[in-house]
Amino acid sequence: MTQFTDLPLDPRVLQAVAEAGYTTPTPIQMQAIPPAVEGRDVLGIAQTGTGKTASFVLPMITRLQRGRARARMPRSLVLCPTRELAAQVAENFDKYAAHVKLSKALLIGGVSFKDQDALIDRGVDVLIATPGRLLDHFERGKLLLTGIEIMVVDEADRMLDMGFIPDIERIFGLLRPGSFQTLFFSATMAKEIERLTKAFLRDPVKVEVARRATAAETIEQGLVMIEGSRREAEAGEKRAVLRALIDAEGEACTNAIVFCNRKVDVDVVAKSLRKHGYDAEPIHGDLDQSQRTRTLDAFREGRLRLLVASDVAARGLDIPAVSHVFNFDVPTHSEDYVHRIGRTGRAGRSGKALTIAAPRDDKLVAAIEALIGREIPRVPVPASPASRRPAAEGERREPRQDRPRTRRDERPAARGGAAEGPGPQLLAPRPEERRQDEETPAAPSPRRAGRGDDRRRRPEEREDRVVGMGDDVPAFIRMSFEERLAG
Ligand code: AMP
C-alpha cells in the first residue's frame, strides 16, 4: 500500500502530514497528488470526507516552494463556495504548511476589507476566497490575478447550486491564459460543470473516488411519515415529531445535526427547540462570522448538543462524529441525503439518521432510495411528543394545527409558485431559492457596489419589518411591487 512518503511531496510537507497523524494517503490523495505535483491539470470527482482538501493543498505547498509572492499578485487561488469551507481550507493550509514559509490570505464575507487588503498588499502565496468576495476585491482595484500559477476550484457542484458559475468563468478570464495549472473538484459532474471543465482545463487527469453512499451501510436509517395534510399545519407537526424523536433516542443521542432545507426554517426550528428546553443553535449564512464560529466550536467541543443547519451551511464542515442526524425536511437533492447522513456513523462508529417526511415528499423519498439502492425503513412516530418544559406564561406555544397560521416565522417564503393559485402555495419558494443560502452570487459590478444583501432577500427575512403590526403582517404587505405583480 502506498504511504505518504512514496508520494512526490516536499519533505517539510511530509513532516507536517506525519505530525497530523496521517500515514496512508486516501484514494483521492494517492491518485491526484502525483499529477498535481507534476503540474498537470486535475479533475477530481470526490466528496467531502474523502481527504480531497489535502489532495490539492499538499501539491500546492510543494510546488509553491519555488518562487516568491509579489505585492497584490497572489500566486495561487483556491475558490470555495462558502465561508466555512474557505476557512477550513485555510486551516488545512496552516496545518500542512507549518514547516515552510508561505503566506496566505482568506477573503471571505464578514471579515473587514482593510485587514484583507493589507495582507494582499504585502503579497501572498495562497489566496483562499469565496467568488463574490474575490470579485469585490478585484473591482476595488486591490488585486491582480495575472500572477496565479495554481487555480483550485473546490466543490464546483455546490458553486453551481449557488449560482456562482458565471463568477467562476469571469475569474478564469482574469488569469493569464496558458500560465496556470487548474485543480478542479466536484462531487458530481452536472452538464454545466462538464462544460466548465471542457472550457478551462487542459488535458486533465481525471480522478474519481467512490461516493460516500457506501457509508450509508453502517448507518441505521429511518423515515417517519407525518400526516401533513395541510401545508400550514405541517411545520408545527414536524417540530413536534422532531422533539418526540429526540426524546425517544434519549441519551443515545449525544449530539446531532438537524437539517432543514431552508435557512428560514433553520432559525424557526432552533428557536422552537430552545423554547422547549433543548440545547440547540442554528447555523446559516446570515449569521455573522463570529457567531457561526462560536456555535461550531461549541458543537465540536461537546458544549452544544443540537446543531440546526442548512445543507449549504453544513457543507464541508469538519465536525467529528455525531450520534444522530435528523432531517427535518426531506432534501430536494437526493445527494444531499447522502451528505447529511454521512455526518453520522463516521469511522466505524454507529450512527442513526431519521428523516421526517410528509406525503408530498414521496417523489423525493423515491429518488433517495434509488440513489442509495435500498428502502429506508419506515418507523412510527414515537408516542406523545413531550415538551421538556411547559411554555412560560405569555410565551408562545406551538400553533394549533386547526388554526390558519399567520405567524411570521412559520410563513413559507413569498414569491414564486404562482401557478398553484392563491393561498399558501402562492407563497412557496421556488426550488432555486432554497439553495441560495450562504453567499450571494455576484451580480454585475455596479449593482454589487455598496449595496447590502437586504434587497435580495425574501421579504420575511428583510430588515424592513412593518412597524406596528407585530409578527402577524399579511404576506402581501411584505411583498415588493414587482413581487406582487409576479405573484
Ligand atoms: P476532506 O475530504 O478534505 O474534507 O477531509 C476529511 C477529513 O479527513 C479531514 O478531517 C482530514 O483532516 C482527514 N484526512 C485527510 N487526509 C487524511 C488521511 N490521509 N488519513 C486520515 N485522515 C485524513
Short mmCIF file of C-alpha atoms and ligand atoms in Angstrom, two decimals:
data_model
loop_
_atom_site.label_atom_id
_atom_site.label_comp_id
_atom_site.label_asym_id
_atom_site.label_seq_id
_atom_site.Cartn_x
_atom_site.Cartn_y
_atom_site.Cartn_z
CA MET A 1 0.00 0.00 0.00
CA THR A 2 1.21 3.48 -0.85
CA GLN A 3 2.49 5.58 2.05
CA PHE A 4 2.73 9.36 2.08
CA THR A 5 6.49 9.03 1.83
CA ASP A 6 6.03 7.36 -1.57
CA LEU A 7 4.38 10.49 -2.91
CA PRO A 8 6.47 13.22 -4.57
CA LEU A 9 5.93 15.74 -1.76
CA ASP A 10 8.34 18.20 -0.20
CA PRO A 11 9.97 16.65 2.93
CA ARG A 12 8.66 19.51 5.08
CA VAL A 13 5.14 18.80 3.86
CA LEU A 14 5.65 15.12 4.69
CA GLN A 15 6.78 16.11 8.17
CA ALA A 16 3.59 18.14 8.70
CA VAL A 17 1.45 15.27 7.40
CA ALA A 18 3.16 12.89 9.82
CA GLU A 19 2.55 15.32 12.66
CA ALA A 20 -1.12 15.44 11.69
CA GLY A 21 -1.09 11.69 12.32
CA TYR A 22 -1.72 10.56 8.74
CA THR A 23 0.33 7.71 7.35
CA THR A 24 -1.71 6.35 4.48
CA PRO A 25 -2.99 8.61 1.74
CA THR A 26 -6.68 8.31 0.86
CA PRO A 27 -7.54 7.14 -2.69
CA ILE A 28 -8.06 10.68 -3.99
CA GLN A 29 -4.72 11.73 -2.49
CA MET A 30 -2.91 8.74 -3.99
CA GLN A 31 -4.25 9.46 -7.45
CA ALA A 32 -4.35 13.26 -7.53
CA ILE A 33 -1.10 14.22 -5.78
CA PRO A 34 1.45 12.84 -8.31
CA PRO A 35 -0.02 14.56 -11.42
CA ALA A 36 -0.75 17.73 -9.44
CA VAL A 37 2.87 17.95 -8.24
CA GLU A 38 3.95 17.42 -11.83
CA GLY A 39 1.97 20.49 -12.85
CA ARG A 40 -0.86 18.71 -14.68
CA ASP A 41 -4.47 19.84 -14.52
CA VAL A 42 -6.55 17.54 -12.32
CA LEU A 43 -10.27 16.93 -12.39
CA GLY A 44 -11.20 15.31 -9.07
CA ILE A 45 -14.64 13.83 -8.59
CA ALA A 46 -14.85 13.42 -4.85
CA GLN A 47 -16.99 14.43 -1.94
CA THR A 48 -16.19 15.96 1.40
CA GLY A 49 -14.74 13.39 3.76
CA THR A 50 -12.57 11.71 1.12
CA GLY A 51 -9.48 13.74 2.00
CA LYS A 52 -9.82 15.89 -1.13
CA THR A 53 -8.58 19.06 0.58
CA ALA A 54 -5.14 17.61 1.26
CA SER A 55 -5.09 16.26 -2.29
CA PHE A 56 -4.77 19.82 -3.60
CA VAL A 57 -3.20 21.62 -0.61
CA LEU A 58 -0.18 19.29 -0.34
CA PRO A 59 0.86 19.60 -4.03
CA MET A 60 0.25 23.35 -3.88
CA ILE A 61 2.62 23.77 -0.97
CA THR A 62 5.20 21.56 -2.64
CA ARG A 63 5.04 23.48 -5.92
CA LEU A 64 4.98 26.94 -4.38
CA GLN A 65 8.31 26.35 -2.67
CA ARG A 66 9.96 27.77 -5.74
CA GLY A 67 9.38 31.50 -6.25
CA ARG A 68 8.22 34.44 -4.18
CA ALA A 69 4.99 36.37 -3.86
CA ARG A 70 4.74 39.88 -5.25
CA ALA A 71 2.57 42.68 -3.89
CA ARG A 72 -1.08 42.35 -4.93
CA MET A 73 -0.28 39.37 -7.13
CA PRO A 74 -1.15 36.14 -5.37
CA ARG A 75 0.49 33.02 -6.74
CA SER A 76 -2.33 30.62 -6.19
CA LEU A 77 -6.06 30.84 -5.68
CA VAL A 78 -8.50 28.45 -4.03
CA LEU A 79 -12.16 29.22 -4.73
CA CYS A 80 -14.71 27.82 -2.29
CA PRO A 81 -18.49 28.14 -2.33
CA THR A 82 -18.91 29.00 1.35
CA ARG A 83 -17.10 30.86 4.07
CA GLU A 84 -16.91 27.78 6.23
CA LEU A 85 -15.32 25.71 3.55
CA ALA A 86 -12.84 28.51 2.78
CA ALA A 87 -11.98 28.78 6.47
CA GLN A 88 -11.44 25.04 6.62
CA VAL A 89 -9.17 25.03 3.60
CA ALA A 90 -7.20 27.81 5.31
CA GLU A 91 -6.95 25.69 8.46
CA ASN A 92 -5.71 22.75 6.40
CA PHE A 93 -3.17 25.02 4.72
CA ASP A 94 -1.86 26.23 8.08
CA LYS A 95 -1.52 22.66 9.31
CA TYR A 96 0.33 21.34 6.27
CA ALA A 97 2.46 24.45 5.72
CA ALA A 98 3.69 24.53 9.32
CA HIS A 99 7.32 23.96 8.27
CA VAL A 100 7.52 26.12 5.17
CA LYS A 101 7.46 29.87 4.66
CA LEU A 102 4.37 30.58 2.63
CA SER A 103 1.87 33.34 3.24
CA LYS A 104 -1.86 33.11 2.80
CA ALA A 105 -4.91 35.36 2.88
CA LEU A 106 -8.51 34.39 3.39
CA LEU A 107 -11.03 36.54 1.51
CA ILE A 108 -14.49 35.85 2.84
CA GLY A 109 -17.52 37.89 3.74
CA GLY A 110 -17.88 39.04 7.33
CA VAL A 111 -14.19 39.98 7.61
CA SER A 112 -13.04 43.60 7.15
CA PHE A 113 -11.70 44.59 3.73
CA LYS A 114 -8.96 46.64 5.38
CA ASP A 115 -7.20 43.69 7.02
CA GLN A 116 -7.53 41.60 3.91
CA ASP A 117 -6.18 44.42 1.73
CA ALA A 118 -3.15 44.81 3.96
CA LEU A 119 -2.29 41.13 3.56
CA ILE A 120 -2.70 41.23 -0.22
CA ASP A 121 -0.62 44.39 -0.45
CA ARG A 122 2.26 42.57 1.19
CA GLY A 123 1.98 39.71 -1.31
CA VAL A 124 0.54 36.27 -0.69
CA ASP A 125 1.39 32.84 -1.96
CA VAL A 126 -2.04 31.38 -1.36
CA LEU A 127 -5.33 33.22 -1.61
CA ILE A 128 -8.39 31.35 -0.38
CA ALA A 129 -11.67 33.03 -1.28
CA THR A 130 -15.35 32.85 -2.00
CA PRO A 131 -16.07 34.08 -5.55
CA GLY A 132 -18.17 37.12 -4.60
CA ARG A 133 -15.62 38.48 -2.14
CA LEU A 134 -12.76 37.88 -4.54
CA LEU A 135 -14.52 39.86 -7.28
CA ASP A 136 -15.31 42.64 -4.82
CA HIS A 137 -11.59 42.99 -4.08
CA PHE A 138 -10.75 42.83 -7.75
CA GLU A 139 -13.27 45.52 -8.63
CA ARG A 140 -11.81 47.78 -5.98
CA GLY A 141 -8.53 47.52 -7.84
CA LYS A 142 -6.77 45.86 -4.94
CA LEU A 143 -5.85 42.65 -6.62
CA LEU A 144 -4.23 41.32 -9.78
CA LEU A 145 -4.82 37.75 -10.81
CA THR A 146 -2.35 37.55 -13.65
CA GLY A 147 0.31 36.05 -11.38
CA ILE A 148 -1.77 33.00 -10.49
CA GLU A 149 0.20 29.80 -11.05
CA ILE A 150 -2.27 27.37 -9.47
CA MET A 151 -6.02 27.75 -9.60
CA VAL A 152 -8.20 25.48 -7.45
CA VAL A 153 -11.98 25.24 -7.72
CA ASP A 154 -13.37 23.34 -4.76
CA GLU A 155 -16.88 21.88 -4.62
CA ALA A 156 -17.84 23.09 -8.08
CA ASP A 157 -21.22 21.35 -7.85
CA ARG A 158 -22.09 23.48 -4.86
CA MET A 159 -20.93 26.56 -6.75
CA LEU A 160 -23.42 25.60 -9.42
CA ASP A 161 -26.22 25.20 -6.86
CA MET A 162 -25.46 28.65 -5.53
CA GLY A 163 -25.34 30.38 -8.89
CA PHE A 164 -21.60 31.05 -8.85
CA ILE A 165 -20.73 29.61 -12.27
CA PRO A 166 -20.71 32.99 -14.08
CA ASP A 167 -18.39 34.30 -11.37
CA ILE A 168 -16.06 31.35 -11.80
CA GLU A 169 -15.96 31.89 -15.56
CA ARG A 170 -15.23 35.54 -15.02
CA ILE A 171 -12.41 34.74 -12.60
CA PHE A 172 -10.84 32.28 -15.04
CA GLY A 173 -10.93 35.11 -17.59
CA LEU A 174 -8.87 37.30 -15.27
CA LEU A 175 -5.94 34.87 -15.14
CA ARG A 176 -3.15 34.90 -17.66
CA PRO A 177 -4.04 32.33 -20.34
CA GLY A 178 -1.76 29.33 -20.55
CA SER A 179 0.28 30.17 -17.49
CA PHE A 180 -1.55 28.37 -14.71
CA GLN A 181 -2.45 24.90 -13.57
CA THR A 182 -6.04 24.05 -12.60
CA LEU A 183 -7.10 21.62 -9.89
CA PHE A 184 -10.85 21.24 -10.10
CA PHE A 185 -13.04 19.32 -7.63
CA SER A 186 -16.69 18.43 -7.73
CA ALA A 187 -18.78 15.73 -6.09
CA THR A 188 -20.84 15.27 -9.24
CA MET A 189 -20.46 16.13 -12.90
CA ALA A 190 -23.57 18.05 -13.89
CA LYS A 191 -23.72 19.21 -17.52
CA GLU A 192 -22.85 22.76 -16.59
CA ILE A 193 -19.80 21.60 -14.62
CA GLU A 194 -18.66 19.47 -17.52
CA ARG A 195 -18.97 22.46 -19.83
CA LEU A 196 -16.82 24.48 -17.45
CA THR A 197 -14.11 21.82 -17.24
CA LYS A 198 -14.04 21.48 -21.01
CA ALA A 199 -13.63 25.23 -21.37
CA PHE A 200 -10.91 25.74 -18.78
CA LEU A 201 -8.99 22.53 -18.05
CA ARG A 202 -6.19 21.41 -20.33
CA ASP A 203 -5.88 17.67 -20.81
CA PRO A 204 -6.76 16.99 -17.17
CA VAL A 205 -6.00 13.80 -15.28
CA LYS A 206 -9.42 12.58 -14.20
CA VAL A 207 -9.57 11.08 -10.74
CA GLU A 208 -12.81 9.66 -9.41
CA VAL A 209 -13.33 8.15 -5.99
CA ALA A 210 -16.24 6.16 -4.67
CA ARG A 211 -19.24 8.07 -3.49
CA ARG A 212 -19.94 8.18 0.17
CA ALA A 213 -23.21 6.36 -0.45
CA THR A 214 -21.45 3.23 0.76
CA ALA A 215 -21.01 4.86 4.17
CA ALA A 216 -24.78 4.68 4.46
CA GLU A 217 -24.44 0.95 5.06
CA THR A 218 -23.18 1.49 8.59
CA ILE A 219 -25.90 3.95 9.48
CA GLU A 220 -29.24 2.98 10.92
CA GLN A 221 -31.83 4.88 8.93
CA GLY A 222 -35.48 5.56 9.48
CA LEU A 223 -38.24 7.50 7.81
CA VAL A 224 -41.06 8.93 9.88
CA MET A 225 -44.17 9.78 7.89
CA ILE A 226 -46.31 12.59 9.19
CA GLU A 227 -49.86 13.20 8.10
CA GLY A 228 -49.15 16.69 6.87
CA SER A 229 -52.46 17.13 5.17
CA ARG A 230 -52.21 20.90 5.11
CA ARG A 231 -49.04 22.76 4.41
CA GLU A 232 -49.78 25.29 7.11
CA ALA A 233 -50.09 22.63 9.78
CA GLU A 234 -47.09 20.71 8.62
CA ALA A 235 -44.27 22.77 10.12
CA GLY A 236 -45.76 22.63 13.60
CA GLU A 237 -46.40 18.92 13.29
CA LYS A 238 -42.85 18.34 12.15
CA ARG A 239 -41.42 20.25 15.08
CA ALA A 240 -43.46 18.17 17.50
CA VAL A 241 -42.31 14.96 15.78
CA LEU A 242 -38.72 16.14 15.91
CA ARG A 243 -38.94 16.64 19.66
CA ALA A 244 -40.54 13.24 20.04
CA LEU A 245 -37.73 11.63 18.06
CA ILE A 246 -35.04 13.36 20.09
CA ASP A 247 -36.77 12.33 23.31
CA ALA A 248 -37.18 8.75 22.13
CA GLU A 249 -33.46 8.49 21.34
CA GLY A 250 -32.71 9.77 24.85
CA GLU A 251 -29.12 9.60 26.00
CA ALA A 252 -28.06 7.67 22.92
CA CYS A 253 -28.41 10.99 21.13
CA THR A 254 -25.26 12.64 22.43
CA ASN A 255 -25.01 15.20 19.66
CA ALA A 256 -26.98 15.69 16.49
CA ILE A 257 -27.36 17.81 13.42
CA VAL A 258 -30.89 18.78 12.46
CA PHE A 259 -31.05 19.56 8.75
CA CYS A 260 -33.61 21.91 7.22
CA ASN A 261 -33.96 22.71 3.54
CA ARG A 262 -34.38 26.44 4.01
CA LYS A 263 -32.48 28.81 6.22
CA VAL A 264 -35.67 30.49 7.38
CA ASP A 265 -36.66 27.11 8.88
CA VAL A 266 -33.23 26.67 10.43
CA ASP A 267 -33.94 29.66 12.63
CA VAL A 268 -37.50 28.67 13.41
CA VAL A 269 -36.60 25.10 14.34
CA ALA A 270 -33.67 26.17 16.52
CA LYS A 271 -35.82 28.75 18.26
CA SER A 272 -38.62 26.26 18.79
CA LEU A 273 -36.25 23.63 20.21
CA ARG A 274 -34.76 26.15 22.60
CA LYS A 275 -38.20 27.26 23.66
CA HIS A 276 -38.93 23.67 24.59
CA GLY A 277 -35.80 23.41 26.66
CA TYR A 278 -33.44 21.70 24.21
CA ASP A 279 -29.83 22.74 23.78
CA ALA A 280 -29.91 23.91 20.15
CA GLU A 281 -28.29 26.60 17.99
CA PRO A 282 -28.77 27.50 14.34
CA ILE A 283 -26.07 27.83 11.72
CA HIS A 284 -26.61 29.52 8.36
CA GLY A 285 -25.13 32.17 6.14
CA ASP A 286 -26.95 35.15 7.60
CA LEU A 287 -25.33 34.81 11.00
CA ASP A 288 -22.19 36.81 11.43
CA GLN A 289 -18.90 35.00 11.22
CA SER A 290 -18.01 35.22 14.90
CA GLN A 291 -21.38 33.81 15.90
CA ARG A 292 -21.01 30.93 13.46
CA THR A 293 -17.53 30.20 14.73
CA ARG A 294 -18.73 30.26 18.35
CA THR A 295 -21.59 27.89 17.56
CA LEU A 296 -19.37 25.49 15.66
CA ASP A 297 -16.69 25.50 18.33
CA ALA A 298 -19.30 24.76 21.00
CA PHE A 299 -20.63 21.89 18.91
CA ARG A 300 -17.20 20.46 18.19
CA GLU A 301 -16.22 20.67 21.84
CA GLY A 302 -19.40 18.94 23.00
CA ARG A 303 -20.83 22.01 24.72
CA LEU A 304 -23.77 22.15 22.31
CA ARG A 305 -25.96 19.13 21.69
CA LEU A 306 -28.09 20.07 18.68
CA LEU A 307 -26.87 21.99 15.65
CA VAL A 308 -29.65 23.09 13.33
CA ALA A 309 -28.25 23.64 9.85
CA SER A 310 -28.97 24.05 6.17
CA ASP A 311 -27.11 21.90 3.65
CA VAL A 312 -25.07 24.78 2.39
CA ALA A 313 -24.02 25.94 5.84
CA ALA A 314 -23.06 22.42 6.90
CA ARG A 315 -21.29 21.58 3.67
CA GLY A 316 -17.66 20.87 4.19
CA LEU A 317 -17.74 21.41 7.93
CA ASP A 318 -15.26 19.20 9.66
CA ILE A 319 -17.38 18.02 12.53
CA PRO A 320 -16.38 14.97 14.50
CA ALA A 321 -18.82 12.07 14.50
CA VAL A 322 -22.33 12.92 15.56
CA SER A 323 -24.54 10.24 17.04
CA HIS A 324 -27.63 11.35 15.14
CA VAL A 325 -28.79 13.20 12.08
CA PHE A 326 -32.38 14.39 11.95
CA ASN A 327 -33.73 15.51 8.61
CA PHE A 328 -36.42 17.99 9.46
CA ASP A 329 -37.13 18.12 5.71
CA VAL A 330 -36.52 15.53 3.03
CA PRO A 331 -33.70 17.06 0.98
CA THR A 332 -34.71 18.21 -2.51
CA HIS A 333 -31.46 16.90 -4.00
CA SER A 334 -31.06 13.23 -3.18
CA GLU A 335 -27.28 13.56 -3.00
CA ASP A 336 -27.74 15.87 -0.05
CA TYR A 337 -29.32 12.96 1.81
CA VAL A 338 -26.08 11.03 1.47
CA HIS A 339 -24.08 14.07 2.58
CA ARG A 340 -26.34 14.61 5.54
CA ILE A 341 -26.42 11.09 6.88
CA GLY A 342 -22.69 10.76 6.23
CA ARG A 343 -22.25 13.10 9.18
CA THR A 344 -23.08 10.25 11.49
CA GLY A 345 -21.58 6.80 11.81
CA ARG A 346 -18.13 8.05 10.88
CA ALA A 347 -15.02 5.97 11.33
CA GLY A 348 -16.90 2.81 12.21
CA ARG A 349 -18.98 4.47 14.92
CA SER A 350 -22.62 3.57 14.88
CA GLY A 351 -24.95 6.33 13.82
CA LYS A 352 -28.59 6.93 13.27
CA ALA A 353 -30.30 9.11 10.68
CA LEU A 354 -34.01 9.82 10.99
CA THR A 355 -35.94 11.68 8.32
CA ILE A 356 -39.31 13.36 8.74
CA ALA A 357 -41.41 13.14 5.59
CA ALA A 358 -44.84 14.33 4.53
CA PRO A 359 -46.96 12.60 1.89
CA ARG A 360 -45.96 15.20 -0.70
CA ASP A 361 -42.31 14.18 -0.28
CA ASP A 362 -43.00 10.80 -1.90
CA LYS A 363 -41.10 11.53 -5.08
CA LEU A 364 -38.08 12.88 -3.22
CA VAL A 365 -38.01 9.82 -0.98
CA ALA A 366 -38.19 7.54 -4.03
CA ALA A 367 -35.25 9.39 -5.62
CA ILE A 368 -33.19 8.99 -2.45
CA GLU A 369 -33.98 5.31 -2.21
CA ALA A 370 -32.98 4.86 -5.84
CA LEU A 371 -29.68 6.62 -5.16
CA ILE A 372 -28.76 4.63 -2.05
CA GLY A 373 -30.10 1.45 -3.59
CA ARG A 374 -32.36 0.45 -0.76
CA GLU A 375 -35.54 1.31 1.01
CA ILE A 376 -35.36 3.47 4.11
CA PRO A 377 -37.26 1.59 6.84
CA ARG A 378 -40.48 3.32 7.88
CA VAL A 379 -40.62 3.96 11.60
CA PRO A 380 -43.63 5.10 13.60
CA VAL A 381 -43.82 8.48 15.28
CA PRO A 382 -42.74 7.88 18.90
CA ALA A 383 -45.56 8.17 21.41
CA SER A 384 -46.59 11.51 22.94
CA PRO A 385 -44.20 14.19 21.82
CA ALA A 386 -43.32 15.52 25.25
CA SER A 387 -42.24 19.05 25.84
CA ARG A 388 -39.18 19.45 28.04
CA ARG A 389 -40.82 22.22 29.94
CA PRO A 390 -44.12 23.97 29.64
CA ALA A 391 -44.01 27.30 27.89
CA ALA A 392 -43.82 30.08 30.43
CA GLU A 393 -46.77 32.33 30.85
CA GLY A 394 -47.05 34.75 27.99
CA GLU A 395 -44.66 32.67 25.90
CA ARG A 396 -45.99 31.43 22.58
CA ARG A 397 -46.98 27.82 22.40
CA GLU A 398 -46.85 25.76 19.24
CA PRO A 399 -49.62 26.86 16.90
CA ARG A 400 -52.80 24.89 16.98
CA GLN A 401 -52.92 22.86 13.86
CA ASP A 402 -56.52 23.68 13.05
CA ARG A 403 -55.96 27.41 13.08
CA PRO A 404 -54.82 29.26 9.95
CA ARG A 405 -51.37 30.48 10.84
CA THR A 406 -50.07 33.91 10.25
CA ARG A 407 -47.02 33.75 12.44
CA ARG A 408 -44.20 35.39 10.62
CA ASP A 409 -41.63 32.75 11.41
CA GLU A 410 -43.71 29.92 10.02
CA ARG A 411 -44.96 31.51 6.89
CA PRO A 412 -43.48 30.00 3.76
CA ALA A 413 -41.36 32.35 1.71
CA ALA A 414 -43.14 34.77 -0.53
CA ARG A 415 -42.70 34.81 -4.32
CA GLY A 416 -42.85 32.04 -6.81
CA GLY A 417 -45.16 29.08 -7.17
CA ALA A 418 -47.85 31.32 -8.59
CA ALA A 419 -49.14 28.62 -10.88
CA GLU A 420 -50.75 26.89 -7.93
CA GLY A 421 -53.12 29.79 -7.37
CA PRO A 422 -53.70 31.81 -4.25
CA GLY A 423 -53.29 30.54 -0.73
CA PRO A 424 -50.24 29.04 0.87
CA GLN A 425 -48.93 27.62 -2.39
CA LEU A 426 -48.67 31.12 -3.73
CA LEU A 427 -46.04 31.74 -1.14
CA ALA A 428 -44.00 28.60 -1.72
CA PRO A 429 -40.35 29.22 -2.54
CA ARG A 430 -39.05 28.41 -5.96
CA PRO A 431 -36.70 25.44 -5.83
CA GLU A 432 -33.66 27.50 -6.71
CA GLU A 433 -34.36 29.89 -3.86
CA ARG A 434 -33.93 27.08 -1.42
CA ARG A 435 -30.33 26.80 -2.47
CA GLN A 436 -29.40 30.48 -2.20
CA ASP A 437 -28.33 30.01 1.31
CA GLU A 438 -24.84 31.05 2.05
CA GLU A 439 -23.08 33.52 -0.16
CA THR A 440 -24.97 35.56 -2.70
CA PRO A 441 -23.64 35.24 -6.22
CA ALA A 442 -22.03 38.31 -7.66
CA ALA A 443 -24.34 40.49 -9.69
CA PRO A 444 -22.90 42.77 -12.39
CA SER A 445 -20.48 45.09 -10.69
CA PRO A 446 -22.42 48.38 -10.45
CA ARG A 447 -25.22 46.62 -8.60
CA ARG A 448 -22.89 44.91 -6.21
CA ALA A 449 -21.08 48.00 -5.09
CA GLY A 450 -22.15 49.44 -1.80
CA ARG A 451 -25.45 47.68 -1.54
CA GLY A 452 -26.43 45.46 1.35
CA ASP A 453 -27.79 41.98 0.87
CA ASP A 454 -31.22 43.04 2.05
CA ARG A 455 -32.83 43.66 -1.31
CA ARG A 456 -32.06 40.18 -2.49
CA ARG A 457 -33.64 38.51 0.48
CA ARG A 458 -37.07 37.05 0.71
CA PRO A 459 -39.43 39.60 2.18
CA GLU A 460 -39.80 37.91 5.54
CA GLU A 461 -36.06 37.94 6.04
CA ARG A 462 -35.62 41.61 5.30
CA GLU A 463 -34.83 44.13 7.97
CA ASP A 464 -37.68 46.40 6.80
CA ARG A 465 -40.26 44.83 9.00
CA VAL A 466 -43.63 46.53 9.18
CA VAL A 467 -43.76 48.60 12.33
CA GLY A 468 -46.88 48.33 14.44
CA MET A 469 -48.14 45.02 13.08
CA GLY A 470 -46.16 42.69 15.30
CA ASP A 471 -45.47 39.34 13.71
CA ASP A 472 -48.82 39.00 12.07
CA VAL A 473 -48.29 41.01 8.92
CA PRO A 474 -50.13 39.60 5.91
CA ALA A 475 -47.67 38.34 3.31
CA PHE A 476 -48.85 40.68 0.56
CA ILE A 477 -47.91 43.73 2.64
CA ARG A 478 -44.34 42.50 2.81
CA MET A 479 -44.11 41.88 -0.92
CA SER A 480 -42.46 44.41 -3.18
CA PHE A 481 -44.44 45.88 -6.03
CA GLU A 482 -42.65 43.63 -8.55
CA GLU A 483 -43.30 40.57 -6.41
CA ARG A 484 -47.00 41.37 -6.24
CA LEU A 485 -47.09 41.74 -10.00
CA ALA A 486 -45.19 38.47 -10.42
CA GLY A 487 -47.47 36.70 -7.95
P1 AMP B 1 -11.80 16.40 3.40
O1 AMP B 1 -12.44 15.42 2.47
O2 AMP B 1 -10.66 17.11 2.78
O3 AMP B 1 -12.83 17.32 3.99
O4 AMP B 1 -11.17 15.58 4.63
C1 AMP B 1 -11.92 14.89 5.55
C2 AMP B 1 -11.16 14.59 6.84
O5 AMP B 1 -10.18 13.59 6.63
C3 AMP B 1 -10.45 15.77 7.45
O6 AMP B 1 -10.73 15.78 8.82
C4 AMP B 1 -8.99 15.49 7.21
O7 AMP B 1 -8.19 16.06 8.24
C5 AMP B 1 -8.93 13.98 7.24
N1 AMP B 1 -7.86 13.40 6.41
C6 AMP B 1 -7.38 13.89 5.26
N2 AMP B 1 -6.44 13.07 4.76
C7 AMP B 1 -6.31 12.03 5.60
C8 AMP B 1 -5.51 10.84 5.61
N3 AMP B 1 -4.65 10.57 4.65
N4 AMP B 1 -5.68 10.00 6.65
C9 AMP B 1 -6.57 10.25 7.62
N5 AMP B 1 -7.36 11.35 7.66
C10 AMP B 1 -7.24 12.23 6.66
#
